[in-house]
XYZ file of C-alpha atoms in Angstrom:
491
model
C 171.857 21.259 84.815
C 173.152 23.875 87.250
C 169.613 25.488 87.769
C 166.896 24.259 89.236
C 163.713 25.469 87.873
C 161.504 27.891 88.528
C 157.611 28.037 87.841
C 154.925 31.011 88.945
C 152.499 29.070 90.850
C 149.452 31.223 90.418
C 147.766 29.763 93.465
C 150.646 31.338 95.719
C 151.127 34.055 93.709
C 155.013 33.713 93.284
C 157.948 31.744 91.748
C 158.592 28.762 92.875
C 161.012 25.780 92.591
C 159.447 22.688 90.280
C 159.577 19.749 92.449
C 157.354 16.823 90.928
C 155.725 14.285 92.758
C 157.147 11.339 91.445
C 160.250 11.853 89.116
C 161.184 11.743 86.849
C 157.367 11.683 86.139
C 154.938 14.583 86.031
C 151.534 15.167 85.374
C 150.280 18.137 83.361
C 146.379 19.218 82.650
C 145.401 22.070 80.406
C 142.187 23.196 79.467
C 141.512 22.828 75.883
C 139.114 23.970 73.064
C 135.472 24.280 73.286
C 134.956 22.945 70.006
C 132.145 24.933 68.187
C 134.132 27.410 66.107
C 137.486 27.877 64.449
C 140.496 28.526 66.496
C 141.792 31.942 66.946
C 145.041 33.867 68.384
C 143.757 33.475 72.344
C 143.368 29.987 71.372
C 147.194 29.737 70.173
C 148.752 31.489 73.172
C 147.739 28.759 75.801
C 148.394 25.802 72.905
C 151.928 27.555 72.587
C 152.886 28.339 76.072
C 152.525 24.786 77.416
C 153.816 23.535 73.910
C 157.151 24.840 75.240
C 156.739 23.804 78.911
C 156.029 20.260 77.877
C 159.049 20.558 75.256
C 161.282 21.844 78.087
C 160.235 18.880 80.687
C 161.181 16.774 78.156
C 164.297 18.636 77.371
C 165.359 18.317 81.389
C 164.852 14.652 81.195
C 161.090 14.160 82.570
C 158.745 12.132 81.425
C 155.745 13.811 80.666
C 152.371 12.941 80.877
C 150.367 16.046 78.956
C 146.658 15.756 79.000
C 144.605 18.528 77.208
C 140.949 18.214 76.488
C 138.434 18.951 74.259
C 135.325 20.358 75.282
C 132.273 19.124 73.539
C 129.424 19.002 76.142
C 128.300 21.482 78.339
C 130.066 24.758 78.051
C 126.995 27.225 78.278
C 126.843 30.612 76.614
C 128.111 33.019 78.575
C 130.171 30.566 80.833
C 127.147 30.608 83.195
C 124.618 27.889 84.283
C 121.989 28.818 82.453
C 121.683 29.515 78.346
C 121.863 26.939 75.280
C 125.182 24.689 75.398
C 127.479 26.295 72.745
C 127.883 23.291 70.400
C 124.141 22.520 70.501
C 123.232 26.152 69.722
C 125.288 25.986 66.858
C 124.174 22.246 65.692
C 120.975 23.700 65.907
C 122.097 26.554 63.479
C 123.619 24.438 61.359
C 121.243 21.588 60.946
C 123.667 19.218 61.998
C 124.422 16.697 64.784
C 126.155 18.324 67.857
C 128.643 15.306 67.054
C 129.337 16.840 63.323
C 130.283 19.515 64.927
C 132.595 18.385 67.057
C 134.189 16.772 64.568
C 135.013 19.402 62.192
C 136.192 21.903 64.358
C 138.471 19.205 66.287
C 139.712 18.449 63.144
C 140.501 22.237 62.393
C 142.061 22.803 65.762
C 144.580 19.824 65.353
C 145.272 21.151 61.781
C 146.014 24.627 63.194
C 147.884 23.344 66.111
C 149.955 21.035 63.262
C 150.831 24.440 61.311
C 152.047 25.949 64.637
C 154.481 23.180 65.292
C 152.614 22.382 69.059
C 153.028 19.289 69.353
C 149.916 17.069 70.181
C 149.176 16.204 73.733
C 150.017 12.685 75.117
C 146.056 12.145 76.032
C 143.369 13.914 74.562
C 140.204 12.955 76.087
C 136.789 14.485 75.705
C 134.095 15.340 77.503
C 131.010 13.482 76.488
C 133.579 10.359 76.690
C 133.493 11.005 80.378
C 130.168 11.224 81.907
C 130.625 7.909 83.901
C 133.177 9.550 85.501
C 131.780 12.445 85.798
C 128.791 11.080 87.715
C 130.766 9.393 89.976
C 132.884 12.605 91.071
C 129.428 14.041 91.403
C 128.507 11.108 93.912
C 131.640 11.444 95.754
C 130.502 15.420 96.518
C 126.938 14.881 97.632
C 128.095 11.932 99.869
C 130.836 14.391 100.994
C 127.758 16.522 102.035
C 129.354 19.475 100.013
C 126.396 19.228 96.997
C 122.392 19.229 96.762
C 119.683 17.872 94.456
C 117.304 20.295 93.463
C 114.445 19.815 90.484
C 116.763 17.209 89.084
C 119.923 19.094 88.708
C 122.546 18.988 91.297
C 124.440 22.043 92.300
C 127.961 22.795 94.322
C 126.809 24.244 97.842
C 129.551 27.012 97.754
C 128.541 28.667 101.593
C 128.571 24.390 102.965
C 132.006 24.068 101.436
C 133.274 27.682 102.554
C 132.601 26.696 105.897
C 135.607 23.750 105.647
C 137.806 25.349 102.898
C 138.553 28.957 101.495
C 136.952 29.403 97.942
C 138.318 32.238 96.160
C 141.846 31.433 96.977
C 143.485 30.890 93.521
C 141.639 34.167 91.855
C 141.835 36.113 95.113
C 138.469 36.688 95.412
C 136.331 36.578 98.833
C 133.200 35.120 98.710
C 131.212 37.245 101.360
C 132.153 40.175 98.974
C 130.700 37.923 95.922
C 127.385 37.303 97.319
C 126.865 41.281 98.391
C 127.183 41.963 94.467
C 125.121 38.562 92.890
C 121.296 38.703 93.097
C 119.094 35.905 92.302
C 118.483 35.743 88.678
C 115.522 34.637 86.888
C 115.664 30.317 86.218
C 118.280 30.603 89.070
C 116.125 29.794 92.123
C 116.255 25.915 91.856
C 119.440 26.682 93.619
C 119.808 27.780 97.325
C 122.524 30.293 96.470
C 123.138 32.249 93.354
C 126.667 31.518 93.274
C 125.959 27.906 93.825
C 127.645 26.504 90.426
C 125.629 23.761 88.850
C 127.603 19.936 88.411
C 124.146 18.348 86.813
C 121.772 19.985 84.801
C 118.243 18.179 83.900
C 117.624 18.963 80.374
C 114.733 20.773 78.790
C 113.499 18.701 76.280
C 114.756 21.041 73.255
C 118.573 19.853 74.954
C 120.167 18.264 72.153
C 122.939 16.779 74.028
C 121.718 14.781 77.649
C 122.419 11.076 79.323
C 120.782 9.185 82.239
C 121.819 9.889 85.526
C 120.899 9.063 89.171
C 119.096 12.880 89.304
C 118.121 13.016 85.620
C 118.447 12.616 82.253
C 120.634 15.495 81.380
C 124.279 16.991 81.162
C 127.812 17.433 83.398
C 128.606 21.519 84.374
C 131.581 22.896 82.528
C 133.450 22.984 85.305
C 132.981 19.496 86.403
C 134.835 17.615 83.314
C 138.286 18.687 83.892
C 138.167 17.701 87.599
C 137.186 14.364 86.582
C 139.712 13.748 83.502
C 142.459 15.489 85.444
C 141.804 12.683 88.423
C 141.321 9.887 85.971
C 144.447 9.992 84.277
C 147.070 11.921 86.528
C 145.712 10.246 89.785
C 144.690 12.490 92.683
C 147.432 14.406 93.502
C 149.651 15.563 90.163
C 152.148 18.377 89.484
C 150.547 20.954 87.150
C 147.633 22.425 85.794
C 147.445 24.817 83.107
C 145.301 27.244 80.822
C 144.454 30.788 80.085
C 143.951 33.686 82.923
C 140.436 33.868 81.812
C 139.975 31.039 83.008
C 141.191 31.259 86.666
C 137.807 32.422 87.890
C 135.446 30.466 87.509
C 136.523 27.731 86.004
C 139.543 26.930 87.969
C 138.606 27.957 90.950
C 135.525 25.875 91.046
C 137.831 22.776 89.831
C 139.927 23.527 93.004
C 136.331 23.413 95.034
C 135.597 20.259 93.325
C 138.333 18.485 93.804
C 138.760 19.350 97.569
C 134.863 18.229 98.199
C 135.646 14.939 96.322
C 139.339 13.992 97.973
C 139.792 16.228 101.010
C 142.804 17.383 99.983
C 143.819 19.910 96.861
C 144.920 17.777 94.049
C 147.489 20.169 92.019
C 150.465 21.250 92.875
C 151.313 24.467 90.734
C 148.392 26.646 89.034
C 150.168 27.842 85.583
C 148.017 30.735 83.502
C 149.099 32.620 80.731
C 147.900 36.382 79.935
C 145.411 37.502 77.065
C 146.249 38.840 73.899
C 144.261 41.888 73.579
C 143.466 43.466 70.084
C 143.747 47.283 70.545
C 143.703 47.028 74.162
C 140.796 44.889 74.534
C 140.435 41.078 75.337
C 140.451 39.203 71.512
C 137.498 36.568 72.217
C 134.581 34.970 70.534
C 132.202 36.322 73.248
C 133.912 40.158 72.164
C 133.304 39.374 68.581
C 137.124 40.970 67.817
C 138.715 38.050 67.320
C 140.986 36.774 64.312
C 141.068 33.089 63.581
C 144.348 31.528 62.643
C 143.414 30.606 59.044
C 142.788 34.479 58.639
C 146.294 34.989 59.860
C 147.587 32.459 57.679
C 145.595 33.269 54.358
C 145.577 37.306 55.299
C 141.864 37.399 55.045
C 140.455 40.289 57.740
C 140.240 43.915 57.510
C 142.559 44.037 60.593
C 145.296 42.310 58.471
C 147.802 44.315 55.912
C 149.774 40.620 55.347
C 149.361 36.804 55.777
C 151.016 35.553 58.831
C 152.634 32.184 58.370
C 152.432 30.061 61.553
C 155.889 30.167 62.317
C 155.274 34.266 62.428
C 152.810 33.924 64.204
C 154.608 31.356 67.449
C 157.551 33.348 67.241
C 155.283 36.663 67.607
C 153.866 34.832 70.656
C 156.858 33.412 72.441
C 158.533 37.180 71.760
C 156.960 38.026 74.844
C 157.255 36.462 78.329
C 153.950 33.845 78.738
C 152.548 35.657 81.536
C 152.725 39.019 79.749
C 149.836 40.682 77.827
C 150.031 41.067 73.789
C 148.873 43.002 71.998
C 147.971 42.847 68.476
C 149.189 44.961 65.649
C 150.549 44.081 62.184
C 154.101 45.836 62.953
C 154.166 44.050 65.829
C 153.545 40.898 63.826
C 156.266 42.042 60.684
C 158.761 42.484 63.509
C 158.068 39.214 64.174
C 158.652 37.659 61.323
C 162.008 39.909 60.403
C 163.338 38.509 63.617
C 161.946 35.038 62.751
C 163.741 35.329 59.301
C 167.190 36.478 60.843
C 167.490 33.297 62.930
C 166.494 30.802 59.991
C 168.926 32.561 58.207
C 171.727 32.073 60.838
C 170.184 28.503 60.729
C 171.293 28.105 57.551
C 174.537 29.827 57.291
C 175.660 27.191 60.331
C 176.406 24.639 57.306
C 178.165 26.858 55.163
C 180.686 27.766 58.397
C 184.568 25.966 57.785
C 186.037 24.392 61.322
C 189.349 26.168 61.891
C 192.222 25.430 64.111
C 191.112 27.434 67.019
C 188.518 28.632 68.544
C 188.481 32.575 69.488
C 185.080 32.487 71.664
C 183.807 30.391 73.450
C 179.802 28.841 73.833
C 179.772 28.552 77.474
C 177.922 31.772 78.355
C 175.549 31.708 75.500
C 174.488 27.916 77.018
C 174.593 29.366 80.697
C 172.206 32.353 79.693
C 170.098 30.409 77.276
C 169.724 27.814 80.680
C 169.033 30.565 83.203
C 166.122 32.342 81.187
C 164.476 28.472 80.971
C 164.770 27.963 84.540
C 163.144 31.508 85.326
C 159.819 30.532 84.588
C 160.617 29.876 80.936
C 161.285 33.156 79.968
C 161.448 33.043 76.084
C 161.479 36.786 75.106
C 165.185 36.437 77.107
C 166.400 33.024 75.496
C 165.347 34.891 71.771
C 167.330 37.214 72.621
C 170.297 35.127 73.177
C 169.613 33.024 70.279
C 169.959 36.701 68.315
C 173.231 36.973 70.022
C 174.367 33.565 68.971
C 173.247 34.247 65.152
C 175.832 37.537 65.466
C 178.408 35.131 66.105
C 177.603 32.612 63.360
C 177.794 35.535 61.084
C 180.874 36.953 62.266
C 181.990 32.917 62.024
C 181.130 33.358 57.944
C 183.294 36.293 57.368
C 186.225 34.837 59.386
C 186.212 37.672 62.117
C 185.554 34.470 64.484
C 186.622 31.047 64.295
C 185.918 27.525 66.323
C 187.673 24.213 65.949
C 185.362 21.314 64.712
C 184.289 20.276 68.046
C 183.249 23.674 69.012
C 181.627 24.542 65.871
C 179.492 21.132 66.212
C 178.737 22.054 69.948
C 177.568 25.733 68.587
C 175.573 24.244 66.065
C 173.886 21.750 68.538
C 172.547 24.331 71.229
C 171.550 26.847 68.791
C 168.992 23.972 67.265
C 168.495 22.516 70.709
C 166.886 26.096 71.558
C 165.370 27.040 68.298
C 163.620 23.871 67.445
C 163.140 21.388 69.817
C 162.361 23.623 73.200
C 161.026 26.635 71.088
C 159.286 24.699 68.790
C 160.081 26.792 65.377
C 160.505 25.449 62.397
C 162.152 26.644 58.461
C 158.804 26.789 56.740
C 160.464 27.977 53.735
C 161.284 25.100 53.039
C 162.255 22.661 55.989
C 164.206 19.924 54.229
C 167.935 19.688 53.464
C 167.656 19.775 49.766
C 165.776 22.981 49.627
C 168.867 24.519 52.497
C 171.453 23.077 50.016
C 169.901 24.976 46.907
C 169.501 27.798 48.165
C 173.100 28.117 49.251
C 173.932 26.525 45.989
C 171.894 29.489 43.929
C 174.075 32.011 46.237
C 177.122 30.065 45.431
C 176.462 29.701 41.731
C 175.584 33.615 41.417
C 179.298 34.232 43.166
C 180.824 32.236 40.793
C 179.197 34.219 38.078
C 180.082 37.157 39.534
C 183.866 36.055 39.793
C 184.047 34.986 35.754
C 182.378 38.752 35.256
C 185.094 40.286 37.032
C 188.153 38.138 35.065
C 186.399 39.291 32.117
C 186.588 42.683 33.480
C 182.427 43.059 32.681
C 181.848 45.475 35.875
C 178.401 46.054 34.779
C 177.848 42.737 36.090
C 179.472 42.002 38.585
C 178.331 45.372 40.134
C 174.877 44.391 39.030
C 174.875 40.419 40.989
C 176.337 42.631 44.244
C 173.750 44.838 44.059
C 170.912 42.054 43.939
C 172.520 40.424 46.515
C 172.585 43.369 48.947
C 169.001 44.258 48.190
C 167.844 40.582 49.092
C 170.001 41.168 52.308
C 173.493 39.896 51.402
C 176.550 41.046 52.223
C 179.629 40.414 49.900
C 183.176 40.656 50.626
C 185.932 40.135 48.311
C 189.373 38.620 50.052
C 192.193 36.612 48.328
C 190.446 33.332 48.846
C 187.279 34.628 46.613
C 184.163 36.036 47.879
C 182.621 35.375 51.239
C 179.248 36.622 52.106
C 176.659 36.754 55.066
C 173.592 37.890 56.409
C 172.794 41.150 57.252
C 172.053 41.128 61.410
């Protein structure tokens, strides 16, 4: 590896060189799922993004720990402190157990991550599996002097801890400038500031979801849970955490609050976020009401949709653009996708049909050298597609003999072009993934050549003209030589 790599550290707002605490070991934390609906495209980008960042650690030689959670307690509507918890409200709705519904979106979300190739994390840890630790961080705060107990719930003491530490410093925001634009809301004077962010709330006795604590019987703040599972299995100091940009303010920054109340000290090293997708120019979210789930996608079934979108359309659509880019939305955007998902399965495929020669007349060095570089520049995928397009010109020009490589070469060629395509990128041959179904269908080209070639002896034009003209419409190329007939891809 001549590169070292690069990461944007949102916290200082510029790229930085990836040093981990303790390789080849590194700890990584993204935010997961609030689990009370089906997953949609926002909910693919982060899943996807980190998907490749924990491929690519791997890929350098790290050992990765990847913790992502689920969020099943505590999440209140409108990301606020006050407002019904958004699994309960819809438990409620449903007639059903808060724990019911946990289950069945979880089990939706793993099932859509599954069809997107992410791979699943190496800990998985929920929420409501966590209050004893989450009571504890919230003992370690009020001892630190940085919380208060008020009516049974306990809140963060934002103006205390601003006095010792700058809050605001990840989103950019300045808290003086905050509290001259928040008034006191109604149900919000239990607390001493309105920006105060609640770690405890006592629960009204329609709560469906509460547990005993030293303040009350009640719940953990959103915010609180992925302080306390980030600390619990990464330690107190680890190398990255990760999630959307939407959630960089609060959420994050009152993590970083958190966990500098709690240990004196910050406890993560680089802040990753991606950007939003936005749906004709606008944020897609369940709170907008203009978002499309990823079984519409797949099945086709939304007005916004002309097609279905298989998965693999749908992750290469994502990683076509650079992960802390916006994208937007739009079915051509999305059938460019998939033609340019389609052209490098094909080259995929064609790989095995390529003859070694006796010489090589290119050689793979610069494709590897830029395919390394756009990794190491903050994992810039849109630019390592691109080379992986260049590399699929080659393989074709390899099938009609304007380029040749010895064995060793060709097996070298054949190694970083799947290297990059499936195990850092993550993409897959949906149409049909295993070597028998490659072999046929080079064997139904193969067999229609053959065809094609008796036609011609027998001087039958009609049909031979007829197979070529097939062929070219499904995107083949033919061309006749004194060996027999080659044929390739269209680029």
């Amino acid at each position: 590896m001549n590169h070292p790599l690069y990461l944007y550290n949102t916290l200082t707002r510029k790229k930085e060189q990836f040093i981990p605490i303790n390789p080849p070991h590194v700890g990584l934390y993204v935010c997961g799922p609030t689990v009370y609906g089906d997953a949609h495209l926002g909910h693919a980008r982060p899943a996807i993004t980190f998907d490749v960042l924990f491929r690519y650690l791997q890929h350098l030689g790290y050992k990765v720990r990847y913790v992502r959670n689920i969020t099943d307690v505590g999440h209140l509507e409108g990301d606020a402190d006050e407002g019904e918890d958004k699994v309960s409200k819809k438990a409620r709705l449903e007639q059903l157990e808060p724990m019911e519904v946990v289950q069945y979106f979880t089990l939706r979300y793993h099932a859509a991550m599954n069809a997107l190739n992410v791979l699943p994390p190496s800990i998985e840890p929920r929420a409501s599996g966590h209050i004893i630790e989450q009571i504890a961080l919230i003992q370690e705060i009020l001892d630190a002097g940085f919380a208060y107990v008020s009516e049974g719930s306990v809140y963060f003491d934002l103006p205390k801890y601003s006095k010792s530490y700058q809050y605001g410093e990840l989103s950019g925001r300045q808290l003086d400038e905050m509290l001259s634009q928040t008034r006191t809301l109604d149900g919000q004077d239990e607390k001493r500031n309105p920006l105060d962010f609640a770690l405890w709330k006592k629960a009204k006795p329609e709560h469906l979801m509460h547990w005993p604590s030293p303040w009350s019987e009640g719940f953990p703040g959103w915010h609180l849970e992925c302080t306390a599972m980030g600390r619990k299995y990464l330690g107190n100091e680890f190398d990255i955490h990760g999630g959307g940009m939407d959630l960089m303010f609060p959420h994050h920054e009152c993590e970083i609050a958190q966990a500098k109340a709690a240990e004196g000290h910050a406890i993560v090293h680089y802040w990753m976020h991606n950007n939003m997708i936005t749906i004709e120019g606008k944020k897609m979210g369940k709170s907008l009401g203009n978002f499309i789930t990823l079984e519409q996608f797949f099945t086709g079934d939304h007005p916004k949709l002309t097609a279905a979108y298989s998965p693999m359309t749908i992750r290469f659509f994502i990683l076509g653009a650079h992960y802390r880019g916006t994208v937007d939305f739009s079915n051509e955007a999305l059938e460019a996708a998939h033609k340019g998902y389609e052209r490098l399965m094909d080259a995929n495929a064609v790989l095995d049909t390529i003859a070694p020669k006796e010489s090589s007349s290119f050689t793979i060095e610069p494709y590897q050298k830029a395919l390394e570089e756009a990794m190491q520049d903050d994992l810039n995928t849109p630019i390592a597609i691109a080379q992986l397009f260049e590399i699929a010109k080659q393989i074709n020009r390899l099938k009609s003999g304007d380029e040749t490589l010895t064995e060793t070469d060709l097996s070298a060629l054949k190694s970083l072009f799947r290297t990059y395509l499936f195990d850092i990128l993550g993409l897959k041959d949906e149409r049909d993934s295993s070597a028998a179904g490659l072999e046929a269908y080079h064997g139904a080209v193969e067999l229609l050549l053959e065809v094609r070639t008796e036609a011609k002896a027998k001087k039958d034009w009609t049909t031979s003209d007829l197979i070529r003209d097939k062929l070219s419409a499904l995107g083949f190329v033919l061309k006749d030589t004194k060996e027999g007939t080659e044929w390739q891809l269209k680029e």
